[in-house]
Tab-separated table of C-alpha atoms and ligand atoms in Angstrom:
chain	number	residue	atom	x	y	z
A	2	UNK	CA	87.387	171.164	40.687
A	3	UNK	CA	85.069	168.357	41.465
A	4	UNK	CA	85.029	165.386	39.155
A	5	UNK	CA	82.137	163.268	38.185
A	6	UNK	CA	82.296	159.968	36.998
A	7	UNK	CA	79.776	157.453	35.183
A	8	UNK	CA	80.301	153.832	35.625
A	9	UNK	CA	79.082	151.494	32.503
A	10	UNK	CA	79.364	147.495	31.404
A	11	UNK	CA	76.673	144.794	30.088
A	12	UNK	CA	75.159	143.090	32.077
A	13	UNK	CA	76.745	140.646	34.702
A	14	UNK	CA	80.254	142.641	33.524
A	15	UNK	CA	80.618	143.988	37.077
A	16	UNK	CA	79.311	147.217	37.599
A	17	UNK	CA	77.717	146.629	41.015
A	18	UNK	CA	80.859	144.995	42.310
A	19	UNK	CA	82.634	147.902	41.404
A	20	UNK	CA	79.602	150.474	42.880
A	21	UNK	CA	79.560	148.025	46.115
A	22	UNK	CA	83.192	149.015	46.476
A	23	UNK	CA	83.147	152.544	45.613
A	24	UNK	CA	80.453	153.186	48.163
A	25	UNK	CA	82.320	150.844	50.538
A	26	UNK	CA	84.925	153.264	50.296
A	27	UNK	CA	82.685	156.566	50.782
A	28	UNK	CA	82.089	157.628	47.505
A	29	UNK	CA	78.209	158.555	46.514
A	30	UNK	CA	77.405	156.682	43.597
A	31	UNK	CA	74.080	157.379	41.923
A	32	UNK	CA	71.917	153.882	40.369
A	33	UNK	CA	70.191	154.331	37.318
A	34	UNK	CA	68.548	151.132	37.699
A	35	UNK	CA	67.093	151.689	41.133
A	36	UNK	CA	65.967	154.932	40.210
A	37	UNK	CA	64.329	153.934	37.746
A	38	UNK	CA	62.462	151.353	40.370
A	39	UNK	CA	61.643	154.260	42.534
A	40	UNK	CA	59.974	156.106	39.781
A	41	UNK	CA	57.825	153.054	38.932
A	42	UNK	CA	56.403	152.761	42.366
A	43	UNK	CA	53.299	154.098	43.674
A	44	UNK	CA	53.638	157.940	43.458
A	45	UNK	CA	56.954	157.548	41.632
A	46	UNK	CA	57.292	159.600	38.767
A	47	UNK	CA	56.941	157.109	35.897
A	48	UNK	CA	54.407	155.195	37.765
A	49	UNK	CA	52.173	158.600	37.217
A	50	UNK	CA	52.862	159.068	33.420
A	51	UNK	CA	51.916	155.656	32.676
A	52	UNK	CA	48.643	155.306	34.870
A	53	UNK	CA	47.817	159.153	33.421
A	54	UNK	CA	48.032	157.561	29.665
A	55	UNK	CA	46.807	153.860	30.283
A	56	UNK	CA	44.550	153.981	32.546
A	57	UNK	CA	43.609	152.597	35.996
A	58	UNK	CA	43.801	149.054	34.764
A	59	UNK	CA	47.172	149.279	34.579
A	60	UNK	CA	47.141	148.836	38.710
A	61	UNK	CA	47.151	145.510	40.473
A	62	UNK	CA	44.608	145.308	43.711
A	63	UNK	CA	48.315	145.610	45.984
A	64	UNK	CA	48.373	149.193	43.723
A	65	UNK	CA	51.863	147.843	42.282
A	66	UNK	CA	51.897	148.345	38.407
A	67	UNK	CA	50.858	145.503	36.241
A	68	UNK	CA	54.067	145.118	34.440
A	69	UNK	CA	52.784	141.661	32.386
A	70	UNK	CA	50.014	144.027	31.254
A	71	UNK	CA	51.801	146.949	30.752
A	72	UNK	CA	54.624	145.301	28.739
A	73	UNK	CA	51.234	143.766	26.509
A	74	UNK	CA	50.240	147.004	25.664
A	75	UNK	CA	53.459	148.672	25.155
A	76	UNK	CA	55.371	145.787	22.859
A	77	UNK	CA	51.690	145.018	20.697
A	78	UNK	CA	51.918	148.610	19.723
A	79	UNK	CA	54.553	150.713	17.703
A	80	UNK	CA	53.174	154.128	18.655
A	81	UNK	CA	52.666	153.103	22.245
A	82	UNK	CA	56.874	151.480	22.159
A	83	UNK	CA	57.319	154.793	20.533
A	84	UNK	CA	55.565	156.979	23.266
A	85	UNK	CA	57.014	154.720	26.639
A	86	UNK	CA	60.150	155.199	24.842
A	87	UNK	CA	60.267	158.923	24.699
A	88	UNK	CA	58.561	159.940	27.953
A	89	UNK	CA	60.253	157.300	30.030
A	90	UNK	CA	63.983	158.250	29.020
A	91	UNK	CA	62.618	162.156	29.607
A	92	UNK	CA	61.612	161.822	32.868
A	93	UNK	CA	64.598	159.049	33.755
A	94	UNK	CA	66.707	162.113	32.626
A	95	UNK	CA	65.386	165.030	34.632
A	96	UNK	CA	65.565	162.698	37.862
A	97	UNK	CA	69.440	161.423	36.691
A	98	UNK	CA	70.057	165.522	36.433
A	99	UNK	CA	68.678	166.413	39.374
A	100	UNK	CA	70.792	163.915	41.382
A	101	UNK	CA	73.511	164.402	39.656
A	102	UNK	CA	73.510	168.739	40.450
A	103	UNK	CA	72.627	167.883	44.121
A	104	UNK	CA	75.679	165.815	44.705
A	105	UNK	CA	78.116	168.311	43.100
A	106	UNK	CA	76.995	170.575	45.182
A	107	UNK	CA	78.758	168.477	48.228
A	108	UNK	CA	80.954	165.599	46.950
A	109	UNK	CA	84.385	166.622	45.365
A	110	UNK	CA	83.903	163.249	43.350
A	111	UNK	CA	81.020	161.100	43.004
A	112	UNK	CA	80.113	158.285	40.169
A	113	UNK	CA	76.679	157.169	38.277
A	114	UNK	CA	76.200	153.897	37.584
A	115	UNK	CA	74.455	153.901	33.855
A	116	UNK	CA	74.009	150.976	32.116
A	117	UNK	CA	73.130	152.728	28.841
A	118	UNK	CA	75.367	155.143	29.308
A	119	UNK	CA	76.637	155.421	25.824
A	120	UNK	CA	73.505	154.067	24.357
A	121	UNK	CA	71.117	156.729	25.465
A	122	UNK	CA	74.007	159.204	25.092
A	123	UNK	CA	75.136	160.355	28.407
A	124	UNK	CA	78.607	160.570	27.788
A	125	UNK	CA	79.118	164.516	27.790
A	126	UNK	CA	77.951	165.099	31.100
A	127	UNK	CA	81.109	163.100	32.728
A	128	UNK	CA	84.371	164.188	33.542
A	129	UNK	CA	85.941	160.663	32.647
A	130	UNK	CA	83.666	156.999	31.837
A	131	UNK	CA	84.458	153.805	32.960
A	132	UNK	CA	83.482	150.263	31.662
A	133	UNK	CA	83.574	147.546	33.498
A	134	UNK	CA	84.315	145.041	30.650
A	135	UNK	CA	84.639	141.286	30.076
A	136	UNK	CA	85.301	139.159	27.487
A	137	UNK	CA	81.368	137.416	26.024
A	138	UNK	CA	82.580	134.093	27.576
A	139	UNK	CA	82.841	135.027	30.968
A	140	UNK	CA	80.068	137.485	31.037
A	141	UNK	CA	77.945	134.448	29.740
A	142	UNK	CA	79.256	132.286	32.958
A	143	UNK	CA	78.425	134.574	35.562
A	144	UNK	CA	75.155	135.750	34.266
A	145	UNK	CA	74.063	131.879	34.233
A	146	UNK	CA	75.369	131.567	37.215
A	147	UNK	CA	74.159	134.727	39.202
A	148	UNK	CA	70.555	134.740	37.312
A	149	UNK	CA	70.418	130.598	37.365
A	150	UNK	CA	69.244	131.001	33.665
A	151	UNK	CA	69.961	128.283	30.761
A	152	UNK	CA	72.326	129.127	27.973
A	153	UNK	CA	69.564	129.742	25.665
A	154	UNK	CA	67.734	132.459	27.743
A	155	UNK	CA	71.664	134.203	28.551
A	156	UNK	CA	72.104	134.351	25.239
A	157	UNK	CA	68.781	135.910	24.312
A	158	UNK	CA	69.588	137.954	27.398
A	159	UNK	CA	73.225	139.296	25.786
A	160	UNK	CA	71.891	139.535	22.384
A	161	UNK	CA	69.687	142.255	23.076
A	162	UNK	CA	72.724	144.674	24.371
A	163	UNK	CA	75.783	146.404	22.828
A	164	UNK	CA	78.666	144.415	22.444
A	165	UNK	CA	80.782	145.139	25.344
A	166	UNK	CA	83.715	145.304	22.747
A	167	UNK	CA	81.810	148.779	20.790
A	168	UNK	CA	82.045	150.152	23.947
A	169	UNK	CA	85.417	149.807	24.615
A	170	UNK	CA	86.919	152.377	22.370
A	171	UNK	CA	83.880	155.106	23.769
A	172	UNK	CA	85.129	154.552	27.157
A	173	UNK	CA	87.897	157.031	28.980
A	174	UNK	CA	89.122	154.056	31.069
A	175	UNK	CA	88.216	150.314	30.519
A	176	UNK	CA	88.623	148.216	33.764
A	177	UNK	CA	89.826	144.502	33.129
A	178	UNK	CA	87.163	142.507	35.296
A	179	UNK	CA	88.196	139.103	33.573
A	180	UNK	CA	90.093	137.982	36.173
A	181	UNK	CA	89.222	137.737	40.027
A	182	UNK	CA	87.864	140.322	42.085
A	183	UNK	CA	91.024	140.888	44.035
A	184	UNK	CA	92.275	142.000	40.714
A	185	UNK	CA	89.351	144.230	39.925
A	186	UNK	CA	89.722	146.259	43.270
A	187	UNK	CA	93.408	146.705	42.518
A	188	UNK	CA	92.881	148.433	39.531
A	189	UNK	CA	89.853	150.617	40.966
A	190	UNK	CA	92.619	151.235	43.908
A	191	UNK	CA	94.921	152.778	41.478
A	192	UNK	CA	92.551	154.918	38.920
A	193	UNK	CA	91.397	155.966	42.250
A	194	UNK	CA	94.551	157.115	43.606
A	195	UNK	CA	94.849	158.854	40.203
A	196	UNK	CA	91.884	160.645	40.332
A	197	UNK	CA	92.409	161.791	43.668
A	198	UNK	CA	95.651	163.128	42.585
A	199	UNK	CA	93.791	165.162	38.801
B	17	ADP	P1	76.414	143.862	36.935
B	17	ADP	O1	76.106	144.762	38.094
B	17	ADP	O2	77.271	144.503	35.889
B	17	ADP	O3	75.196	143.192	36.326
B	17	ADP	P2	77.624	142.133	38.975
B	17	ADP	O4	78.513	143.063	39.719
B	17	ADP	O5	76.335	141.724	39.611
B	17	ADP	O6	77.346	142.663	37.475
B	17	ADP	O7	78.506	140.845	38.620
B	17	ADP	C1	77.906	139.714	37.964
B	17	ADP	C2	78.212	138.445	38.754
B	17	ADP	O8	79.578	138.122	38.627
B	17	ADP	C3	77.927	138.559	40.247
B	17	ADP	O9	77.441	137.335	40.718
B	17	ADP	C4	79.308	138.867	40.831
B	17	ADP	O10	79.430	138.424	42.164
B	17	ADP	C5	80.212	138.097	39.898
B	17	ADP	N1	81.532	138.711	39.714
B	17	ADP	C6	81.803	140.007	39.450
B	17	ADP	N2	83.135	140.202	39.302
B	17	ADP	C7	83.708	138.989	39.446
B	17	ADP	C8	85.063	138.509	39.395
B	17	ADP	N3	86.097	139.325	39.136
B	17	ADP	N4	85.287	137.187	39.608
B	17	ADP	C9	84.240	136.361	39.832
B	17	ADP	N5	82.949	136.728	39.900
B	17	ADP	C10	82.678	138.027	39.707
């Protein structure tokens, strides 16, 4: 029976460290995030939905999207929130689904990195979650330190997410990434040695 897995945290909790090292190890690991990039390119998917409802004008000369603009029109406006909302997380769903059954139909286990996994309620379609968790401290530290931002702007940053701790008891396995990486791989190293062996 194959297994799939989806990979969650906050941000700066870990999860591409971990995705780094699953893929470093062979696994396929679907990202939500840089899907979501593709589809916002030219041609891409989301890029097509929004230029179909805005308008033209919502292309820069290079024929990138004007995200300053874009995120004018879309935060001024509760209906338009409302509509980028909905169609976004549709079509951000379809794509995630379609990746997802292409990959089960070769890999015996594969992960998907989701940041709002539990948020925008993908939970049921994994065999097992995992969050990548950290205590607020230390996910303030390293998200100064690997975004160079001030305290103020981390915090503003943090604020608008789930606690990490809410997550916790949603989660079928919570890995400990408080302490150094070396310590991180070791427990990936042994949930993986236990999946292998479901
Ligand atoms: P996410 O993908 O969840 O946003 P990252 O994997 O980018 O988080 O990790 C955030 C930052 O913390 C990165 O700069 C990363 O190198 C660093 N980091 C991750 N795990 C550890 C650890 N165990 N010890 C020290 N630094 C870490």
């Amino acid at each position: 029976m194959g297994k799939i897995i989806g990979i969650t945290g906050g941000i700066a909790s870990g999860k591409s460290t971990v995705t780094n090292f699953l893929r470093q190890k062979g696994f396929q690991v679907v990202d939500a995030d840089a899907l979501v990039h593709q589809l916002q390119k030219p041609g891409g998917r989301l890029f097509k939905a929004l230029v179909q409802h805005f308008g033209q004008e919502i292309i820069l000369e290079n024929g990138a999207l004007n995200r300053p603009l874009l995120a004018s029109l879309i935060f001024s406006n509760t209906e338009e929130r409302e509509w980028s909302k909905q169609i976004q997380g549709e079509i951000i769903r379809e794509e995630l689904a379609r990746l997802r059954d292409q990959l089960a139909q070769t890999e015996e286990i594969f992960f998907m990195d989701i940041p709002l996994l539990f948020e925008q309620d993908y939970a049921s379609w994994f065999d097992e979650t995992w969050l990548v968790y950290v205590e607020p401290d230390v996910q303030m530290e390293r998200l100064m330190k690997r975004d160079q931002l001030s305290k103020d702007l981390a915090i503003s940053r943090l604020s608008a997410q789930w606690l990490l701790e809410e997550k916790k008891g949603l989660a079928s396995q919570v890995i400990d990434n408080n302490g150094s990486q070396d310590q991180l791989l070791a427990q990936l190293n042994s949930l993986l040695e236990r999946s292998d062996q479901d």
